[in-house]
Structure formats: C-alpha cells, structure tokens
Amino acid sequence: MHASKIASPLAVGRNVPRKDSAEKVAGAAKYVDDLVFPGMLYGRTIRSTIPRGRIAATRLAFDQRGFVVADYRDIPGRNVVALIEDDQPFLAEREIRHTAEPILLLAHESRDLLLRAHVEIGYERENPVLDPESSPTAFKSLAIDKGEIEDGFSEADIIIEGEYRTGHQEHIYIETNGVIAVPQDGGITLLGSMQCPFYVHKALKSMLGWSDERIRVVQTETGGGFGGKEEYPSLIAGHAALLALKANRPVKIVYDRAEDMIATTKRHPAIVRHRTGVKRDGRLTAMDIDIVMDAGAYVTLSPVVLSRGAIHAAGPYRCDHVRVRGRAMMTNTPPNGAFRGFGAPQTQFAVEVHMERIAETLGIDPVKLRETNAFRPGDTTSTGQILGEDCSALDVLRRAVRRSGFRTRQRRYAGTNRGIGLALFYHGSGFTGGGEVRLASKASLGLTERGVQILVASTEIGQGTRTMHAQIVADALGVPFDDVYPVQPDTSNVPDSGPTVASRTCMVVGRILQQCAEEMKTRLGGMTPREFFAAHGPMIVTSEYEGPSGIKWDDSTYRGDAYSTYAWACDVAEVEINPDTFEVRPLKLTCVHDIGKAIHPVLVAGQIEGGTAQGIGYALIEQVVMREGSMANAQLTNYTIPTTLDTPPIDVVIVENPSRYGPHGAKGVGELPIDGPAPAIVNAVRSIGIDLREIPAVPEIVMKAIDLGKGKTDARHVPL
Amino acid sequence: MIFTLNAATVDVDAHPMKRLLDVLREECGLTGTKEGCGEGECGACTVLIDDAAVCACLVPFAQVRDARVTTIEGLGGDHPLQRAFAEEGGAQCGICTPGMIMAALPLGEKPSLRKVREGLAGNLCRCTGYEAIYRAVRKA
C-alpha cells in the first residue's frame, strides 16, 4: 500500500513542520563559517581609511612569505560590480569614494599572521560630500504626478507642512557576511551566505570574463539577510574568487562584526517634506511630497529603493492631486542598499507622522482622519492604479482600533507619561512596475526516487522558503507534504527564479511552482509520483512567470499598476516615556496585517513579529553614528538592537483578503511589518504632547523635541 | 588539557588563551556554537560551563580546565527545548538558535515569561521578535 494513495490533509494553511527545523535546533545546519576545505586560506580586505581622495602609494609593511596579495590588476574581466550601474569597483584603482572602500586583498593560512599584516596606504585627500542635500550628484531623480497639484491646493481650507527625518539602519543579521571560493577544474565554485545566487553569478562572470558554466554559486545556510545579503555578497564573492584563483587554493572570507558594520550596506537615511492641502473635515485635497535619500558613494540599488519609497510616499490614502519628487544623492559614505522595506519605511514614516499632525491641527481624531481618507476598492493610487477588492486599508484600521482598545486607552493615558498611537500602511508585493515581467523567473520540479524535488534559486534565509514552497507544491500535486523536498540553491542545478527580495518568494515564485505542480499532475495522468517514477523514471517540469493580464506600467511616466497587489496593515503602539532620562519604552504593539493568505500561520506570525521588533529598533534605539563618513559605533555594544527586555508583547492578527495573483490568494509579507512600528511609536509619543518628527527617537532627539516644544505658545502640556 | 565535553572526558591540545569558542569549533569540530559578534553581546556562542550559561567568545580555554562544558551537540537533537523550538517557530534563520537554547536550559521547566525574558536578555535574535522563542521555552 502506497502512503501517497491515502488522501493526505492539505498542507496549505497548516503549521506543518519546517523543513529545516531539526538541523537548526540540533546545531547541525552548516553555515559558511562552519565549512573547511583542504588547503584553505583565510582572506582579508584592506580598506580605505579616508572618505574621499586618491591613492598615492601602497606599501606592504610585512614579511610576505606565505601570503597571497591581490589588487585591481589581478581582475581578468571588468572591475565593476555588475548591478544597475557599472560604477562600483571590486577594488579601488586610484579614486577613493568612501571610507572602508576595498583596495587590496591578502590571504594566508594563518589568521593571526593575516590580521597582523600591516599595509600602508598613502592618500591625496579631497573634501568629502557628507550632506546629501548639498551633494551635486543625483544618482536618480523621479517624479510622480496625479491630477493638478495647484488645483488641489486651491480646493484646500488649510495647508499643513512638515519635514521628517529617518536615520541609517544596520541589518544585524546575526551571521555576518561570508563566502568561500574554491577553484576547481578551470572554474570556480563560490559558496556563501546570500539571498541571490544568480546576482553573485552575474557579478563573478563579469569580473572574470568567463562563460556561465565555469562559475558555480551555492548558497550555504544563511543566518539572516533582511536585504543585507541581496547585493553585497557579489562584492565579497569577487574578492574571495580573486584570491582563490591567484592562490589556486580555497579562500574563506568571513567578516567580523565590526567590519560587517563599517563596510556593508545600510538602510538609506531620508529627509521627506510634506505640504498637504486639507478640507476642515479632514479630506485630503493635495499632497506635495519631496524625498531626499542618501545613497552613499555608489549607485548599488538606490534607484529602485527611491522608486519604491516614492510610490508608497502618499500612504494608503485617496487624494486626487499628488506630486512626488524624489532624489537619491551621492555622498562619500559607504553605499546604502537593500533593507527590508526598501524605501517604504522612510516615506511611510513621514506620511503617517504628517497625518497625525494634520489630525492635531484640525482637531480631528486620528482614527477618524484615516477613516475619511483610507483607500477603498475602486480608488486610484498616486500612480493611477485602480485598487481592487483586495484593498483592506479600512478593514485593518478598524480591526486594529478595536483589538487594541484604542479609545479606552487613549482616555486612560491622557495626562500621563503614557501614550498610544497608530499607523496605517501598505506594501506592494513583488518587483515594482514591469520588474517581474523583465525578470521572467523560472522554477522547476523534479520527480525523483525520493519524491518531488523543488528546484528554485529562492533562498531560505529564515523566513521559511523551503517549507512554504513545499506546502504549495504538495497541495497542487495532491501528495503528502513529506514527499516534497527542497534542494540547496546551486546555480548549476536550479533555474533562475529571480532574487529572494521584494516580498516575492511566496507570491511570485510560489505561484510559478504551483503552475509546475499543476503541469506535473497532468503529466502523471492519475499515477502517484512513485508509480510514475517506477514506470518511466525521472521527470522535470519547468515553468516561467506569466505577467497577469490587465496589469500595465509605464516606467518613463511612472503611471500604471505599480504592483499586482498590496498587503495592508495597521499597527497600534503604546509607549511610556521616562521623565528623567527621556527614554521611550514601548509597552505593547498590536499588529493587524492583511497578507492575503497565510500559507503557514506560524511562519507568517514569525515574519510579522520579527519585522515589528526590527521596526521598534529602527524607531527608538538603532542609531548609526557617522563621523567623517564612517560608522563610529560599529559594535553591538553601542549600536544596540532590541533584546528580549526592549521588545514589548506583540499582538498579531492575520487578516486574509485574497489577491487574485498569489498562490491561494497570498500577498507579500516579508517587508510589510517594518513599515509601521516607527510611525505608530512616534505618534504614540506625540499623543503625550511631544512634537517628535525624527527617528531613531533616542533620548537626545526626544529631549530636543521637548525643548523646542516648550518654546512654542501652541505646545500642548507635556506632563514631565 | 583535560575537561569534560558533552559528558565525555576529553584531552585537547590548544593554546590556553585561545577562545573557548574557537577551540570548540576548530579543535573539537563542534560547529553548532556560533560566532555573532566576538564581544559577548549577542549570545550566539552561549555554552554551559558547569551549569552556567556563558559566552564562549569571552572565555579563554585555560578556564575550562577540569570543568564540564556542554554545547548544543550535547543535547542530542531531541531535547524538549529543541522540539519546542522546532514546533513553535523559535528557529527561523537558525544562527542564534543553539545559543538561545543553551541560555534557556538553566531556566528549568515551564519558566514564567518574566524569567524567560530576563534569562534570554543576553541573546540577540533578529528574526523572531522573541515571541516564538518565549512560546517554545515556556512550553518545554
């Protein structure tokens, strides 16, 4: 009797065991630093110590026996990290654009000798550009226009303006960036901690000038990503590959925490200015928004970060006249890059705090103001996208208000040092605009002796890719969950399913896998996978992304359907301010998130709880201190992330209003949770009577807001 | 130098000032103990020395002479805490998990939430927001 002939309970919607739990809880999962190869050397990166200038001279001031040294002259192909623009070199040639820019690479079998090796670099210094607003170079400028902004202002009773600032944020994946390059048979295998194996493959191919098949990239178990292992691994992979090819031995580079914090990407700081026309009853008539993002020294992903930020900048609100202008400015600081939320946390912080100020100015309840303006199905976004029935803005708002007891607590906290605030927000699922069609992602299923094998480049970075994909495939095929198994992404073995970013792994890649499974089911012709395998041997089914019909986007005008669907959420934050230290302590967060369909409720709750905690850190404690373009607090001792004692209870409510496009109605969930906590917390602080408009709201910033407020005649009573 | 490692007596030859973390990972081949920061802030390298949870990155090897060292490998894979972490989603990316489980061990069976929060305050997790970890530890 074949087990697979017994009807199995459906896997989707159930908390089936994670595919990777057993190995992870046993400490048996192998991360890159756990791997050792015979003859392996360790690699080290020599970096610039100035933010801007030119290299005048380099001198190796150590005994070079046993060392391998590489610089830009060892690069056989192109000395650029192939991504959006070809501007960032793997190794600086003459020009230095930021502190910690890689210049020279060393390898040795002894880590001690490697660390002691001293390299002297002489520089011709130039004045760095550190303020994005005075930078002469915009990497990207964009404009979104809906209606006629001046008509909107002429309809307004009141115009309210404001400026909002957000800081850098470090990813602090607990496993730092690391790779091992292994030269083999005229080719190279690169193993490492990463989100996007095919990005690394593309970058190595360009750097080496080699054909596809000579380069193999394998993702090792990855200890967190959050965007920090989207584009950066291409750079470190190139470094390890150069050393390995020169040494003709395997080379491991694993950053220590300080190097990871000083050298790798961070969330873009932003300055967002709003000028909004409103009617006395709270209706928005005009939203004029200006965004400046600090891109850092090279383009990396800044154009698309700015783009997502700009598209989300007007918040989940109906308004006939919207003008958004955005610029990503070059500064002489390490390049900022992908980080969960990808521009949207910055702009939605601004619009949600601005909405609070509009409510305060008009004397309207903040819930009522949002109810008046929240998107309904049939409304159009700033890019002209008409929202469908999968729009849940009003629903999540009302549920969050009820669930948190918002009204009761608002009354109870009045006149105390406690406050309550909320944020309504949304997040587009998948690549922006025509991005998914251009990616043309592929996924495959293989029929093997063991069962059904999932062949995708989508990486497991903690979020549950392996488990969630297996659930979707199992149900589409009608086989038990245990018969479906994932393989480690390996560019020599899996098709390019696109990067593991943009909240797309379930909604987009999961849907392609569902198509594969449907086709495989047809081909099985009523046989079980085991019967088919016994009779006919292995089979592979590959499917490619099909752009949903009726979705239109114009990249030149920024008009159209920016995303095929959006996930919607409302967070309510309760906080307490310490009257002596000005520390803000979060007491509780209530998070109501519509993510279409929870394929695995425990995994979904894990995304929401984890993203919310990361958002609490962003709001209150995670402060990157930059001095002369370099991170001055590159340690976990003084760049702190929330511990158990800093993280309040998080009450998660999952709402399932399905999308037409994702598997089982799923929308993206990975990024949505980081958009809300910062504005909800700052609005809770505002409810105490403190005019706070900036994060991270460390005590110094809160104190400044209180001091400024005391000088104003219209400042409300601050009970401190 | 002789010490007890996961209930077995072992004799390991390493520099007395080498970090216990490196001795475990390199000389003993036990890579379940992870390095997250190297400065005792993240707790990813938490092991038990005798019955106390410590950061193995802060302990020179010489200090474990004649002591009992327990690492994640010493729990065998089917410990109630390990099962609870698997069931409750306490492990996401997994890199903090071994240290988190080792730090939870001295808390005993079914500890209060307050005790769990205080007991795990030295262990950072960037994935879970700790909620699933609390559910796991309180269940085990």
PDB file of N, CA and C in Angstrom, chain A residues 356-392:
ATOM      1  N   GLU A 356      -0.739  62.481  11.435  1.00  0.00           N
ATOM      2  CA  GLU A 356      -1.014  62.749  12.850  1.00  0.00           C
ATOM      3  C   GLU A 356      -1.031  64.258  13.110  1.00  0.00           C
ATOM      4  N   ARG A 357      -0.087  64.933  12.481  1.00  0.00           N
ATOM      5  CA  ARG A 357      -0.023  66.389  12.673  1.00  0.00           C
ATOM      6  C   ARG A 357      -1.221  67.087  12.030  1.00  0.00           C
ATOM      7  N   ILE A 358      -1.700  66.518  10.916  1.00  0.00           N
ATOM      8  CA  ILE A 358      -2.905  67.075  10.293  1.00  0.00           C
ATOM      9  C   ILE A 358      -4.090  66.922  11.254  1.00  0.00           C
ATOM     10  N   ALA A 359      -4.195  65.727  11.856  1.00  0.00           N
ATOM     11  CA  ALA A 359      -5.289  65.489  12.808  1.00  0.00           C
ATOM     12  C   ALA A 359      -5.196  66.459  13.983  1.00  0.00           C
ATOM     13  N   GLU A 360      -3.969  66.644  14.495  1.00  0.00           N
ATOM     14  CA  GLU A 360      -3.772  67.569  15.628  1.00  0.00           C
ATOM     15  C   GLU A 360      -4.174  68.987  15.231  1.00  0.00           C
ATOM     16  N   THR A 361      -3.744  69.399  14.030  1.00  0.00           N
ATOM     17  CA  THR A 361      -4.018  70.764  13.584  1.00  0.00           C
ATOM     18  C   THR A 361      -5.513  71.006  13.406  1.00  0.00           C
ATOM     19  N   LEU A 362      -6.190  70.014  12.816  1.00  0.00           N
ATOM     20  CA  LEU A 362      -7.628  70.179  12.554  1.00  0.00           C
ATOM     21  C   LEU A 362      -8.467  69.872  13.776  1.00  0.00           C
ATOM     22  N   GLY A 363      -7.838  69.274  14.807  1.00  0.00           N
ATOM     23  CA  GLY A 363      -8.606  68.874  15.975  1.00  0.00           C
ATOM     24  C   GLY A 363      -9.520  67.687  15.678  1.00  0.00           C
ATOM     25  N   ILE A 364      -9.088  66.856  14.763  1.00  0.00           N
ATOM     26  CA  ILE A 364      -9.871  65.659  14.391  1.00  0.00           C
ATOM     27  C   ILE A 364      -9.194  64.441  15.016  1.00  0.00           C
ATOM     28  N   ASP A 365      -9.982  63.491  15.429  1.00  0.00           N
ATOM     29  CA  ASP A 365      -9.445  62.253  15.960  1.00  0.00           C
ATOM     30  C   ASP A 365      -8.589  61.553  14.885  1.00  0.00           C
ATOM     31  N   PRO A 366      -7.405  61.039  15.270  1.00  0.00           N
ATOM     32  CA  PRO A 366      -6.516  60.447  14.258  1.00  0.00           C
ATOM     33  C   PRO A 366      -7.120  59.229  13.545  1.00  0.00           C
ATOM     34  N   VAL A 367      -7.978  58.489  14.234  1.00  0.00           N
ATOM     35  CA  VAL A 367      -8.633  57.343  13.580  1.00  0.00           C
ATOM     36  C   VAL A 367      -9.629  57.858  12.543  1.00  0.00           C
ATOM     37  N   LYS A 368     -10.371  58.858  12.941  1.00  0.00           N
ATOM     38  CA  LYS A 368     -11.385  59.426  12.053  1.00  0.00           C
ATOM     39  C   LYS A 368     -10.742  60.008  10.792  1.00  0.00           C
ATOM     40  N   LEU A 369      -9.616  60.706  10.969  1.00  0.00           N
ATOM     41  CA  LEU A 369      -8.925  61.286   9.816  1.00  0.00           C
ATOM     42  C   LEU A 369      -8.530  60.184   8.833  1.00  0.00           C
ATOM     43  N   ARG A 370      -8.024  59.078   9.373  1.00  0.00           N
ATOM     44  CA  ARG A 370      -7.595  57.989   8.495  1.00  0.00           C
ATOM     45  C   ARG A 370      -8.798  57.280   7.875  1.00  0.00           C
ATOM     46  N   GLU A 371      -9.874  57.132   8.638  1.00  0.00           N
ATOM     47  CA  GLU A 371     -11.081  56.525   8.058  1.00  0.00           C
ATOM     48  C   GLU A 371     -11.601  57.352   6.887  1.00  0.00           C
ATOM     49  N   THR A 372     -11.553  58.662   7.048  1.00  0.00           N
ATOM     50  CA  THR A 372     -12.041  59.556   5.997  1.00  0.00           C
ATOM     51  C   THR A 372     -11.246  59.363   4.704  1.00  0.00           C
ATOM     52  N   ASN A 373      -9.935  59.157   4.851  1.00  0.00           N
ATOM     53  CA  ASN A 373      -9.074  59.193   3.667  1.00  0.00           C
ATOM     54  C   ASN A 373      -8.567  57.834   3.176  1.00  0.00           C
ATOM     55  N   ALA A 374      -8.732  56.789   3.970  1.00  0.00           N
ATOM     56  CA  ALA A 374      -8.149  55.486   3.601  1.00  0.00           C
ATOM     57  C   ALA A 374      -8.684  54.999   2.250  1.00  0.00           C
ATOM     58  N   PHE A 375      -7.804  54.361   1.506  1.00  0.00           N
ATOM     59  CA  PHE A 375      -8.188  53.784   0.220  1.00  0.00           C
ATOM     60  C   PHE A 375      -9.332  52.788   0.383  1.00  0.00           C
ATOM     61  N   ARG A 376     -10.272  52.858  -0.546  1.00  0.00           N
ATOM     62  CA  ARG A 376     -11.301  51.831  -0.702  1.00  0.00           C
ATOM     63  C   ARG A 376     -11.103  51.173  -2.069  1.00  0.00           C
ATOM     64  N   PRO A 377     -11.644  49.956  -2.246  1.00  0.00           N
ATOM     65  CA  PRO A 377     -11.614  49.365  -3.592  1.00  0.00           C
ATOM     66  C   PRO A 377     -12.215  50.347  -4.590  1.00  0.00           C
ATOM     67  N   GLY A 378     -11.546  50.488  -5.737  1.00  0.00           N
ATOM     68  CA  GLY A 378     -12.009  51.430  -6.750  1.00  0.00           C
ATOM     69  C   GLY A 378     -11.279  52.755  -6.719  1.00  0.00           C
ATOM     70  N   ASP A 379     -10.610  53.056  -5.604  1.00  0.00           N
ATOM     71  CA  ASP A 379      -9.806  54.289  -5.528  1.00  0.00           C
ATOM     72  C   ASP A 379      -8.548  54.149  -6.387  1.00  0.00           C
ATOM     73  N   THR A 380      -7.953  55.312  -6.729  1.00  0.00           N
ATOM     74  CA  THR A 380      -6.708  55.260  -7.507  1.00  0.00           C
ATOM     75  C   THR A 380      -5.534  55.752  -6.675  1.00  0.00           C
ATOM     76  N   THR A 381      -4.405  55.097  -6.849  1.00  0.00           N
ATOM     77  CA  THR A 381      -3.181  55.473  -6.143  1.00  0.00           C
ATOM     78  C   THR A 381      -2.515  56.643  -6.856  1.00  0.00           C
ATOM     79  N   SER A 382      -1.399  57.086  -6.308  1.00  0.00           N
ATOM     80  CA  SER A 382      -0.685  58.223  -6.913  1.00  0.00           C
ATOM     81  C   SER A 382      -0.197  57.909  -8.323  1.00  0.00           C
ATOM     82  N   THR A 383       0.020  56.637  -8.643  1.00  0.00           N
ATOM     83  CA  THR A 383       0.473  56.302  -9.995  1.00  0.00           C
ATOM     84  C   THR A 383      -0.704  56.015 -10.924  1.00  0.00           C
ATOM     85  N   GLY A 384      -1.924  56.175 -10.405  1.00  0.00           N
ATOM     86  CA  GLY A 384      -3.095  55.949 -11.250  1.00  0.00           C
ATOM     87  C   GLY A 384      -3.594  54.514 -11.243  1.00  0.00           C
ATOM     88  N   GLN A 385      -3.088  53.701 -10.351  1.00  0.00           N
ATOM     89  CA  GLN A 385      -3.534  52.313 -10.258  1.00  0.00           C
ATOM     90  C   GLN A 385      -4.899  52.254  -9.577  1.00  0.00           C
ATOM     91  N   ILE A 386      -5.827  51.549 -10.193  1.00  0.00           N
ATOM     92  CA  ILE A 386      -7.166  51.391  -9.589  1.00  0.00           C
ATOM     93  C   ILE A 386      -7.127  50.161  -8.689  1.00  0.00           C
ATOM     94  N   LEU A 387      -7.453  50.368  -7.408  1.00  0.00           N
ATOM     95  CA  LEU A 387      -7.372  49.272  -6.442  1.00  0.00           C
ATOM     96  C   LEU A 387      -8.592  48.372  -6.533  1.00  0.00           C
ATOM     97  N   GLY A 388      -8.342  47.087  -6.373  1.00  0.00           N
ATOM     98  CA  GLY A 388      -9.424  46.103  -6.450  1.00  0.00           C
ATOM     99  C   GLY A 388      -9.946  45.734  -5.077  1.00  0.00           C
ATOM    100  N   GLU A 389     -10.726  44.662  -5.043  1.00  0.00           N
ATOM    101  CA  GLU A 389     -11.338  44.205  -3.801  1.00  0.00           C
ATOM    102  C   GLU A 389     -10.299  43.719  -2.791  1.00  0.00           C
ATOM    103  N   ASP A 390      -9.059  43.517  -3.245  1.00  0.00           N
ATOM    104  CA  ASP A 390      -8.014  43.067  -2.321  1.00  0.00           C
ATOM    105  C   ASP A 390      -7.431  44.232  -1.508  1.00  0.00           C
ATOM    106  N   CYS A 391      -8.060  45.401  -1.600  1.00  0.00           N
ATOM    107  CA  CYS A 391      -7.637  46.553  -0.774  1.00  0.00           C
ATOM    108  C   CYS A 391      -8.329  46.482   0.585  1.00  0.00           C
ATOM    109  N   SER A 392      -7.558  46.449   1.658  1.00  0.00           N
ATOM    110  CA  SER A 392      -8.118  46.249   3.008  1.00  0.00           C
ATOM    111  C   SER A 392      -7.805  47.374   3.973  1.00  0.00           C
TER     112      SER A 392
END
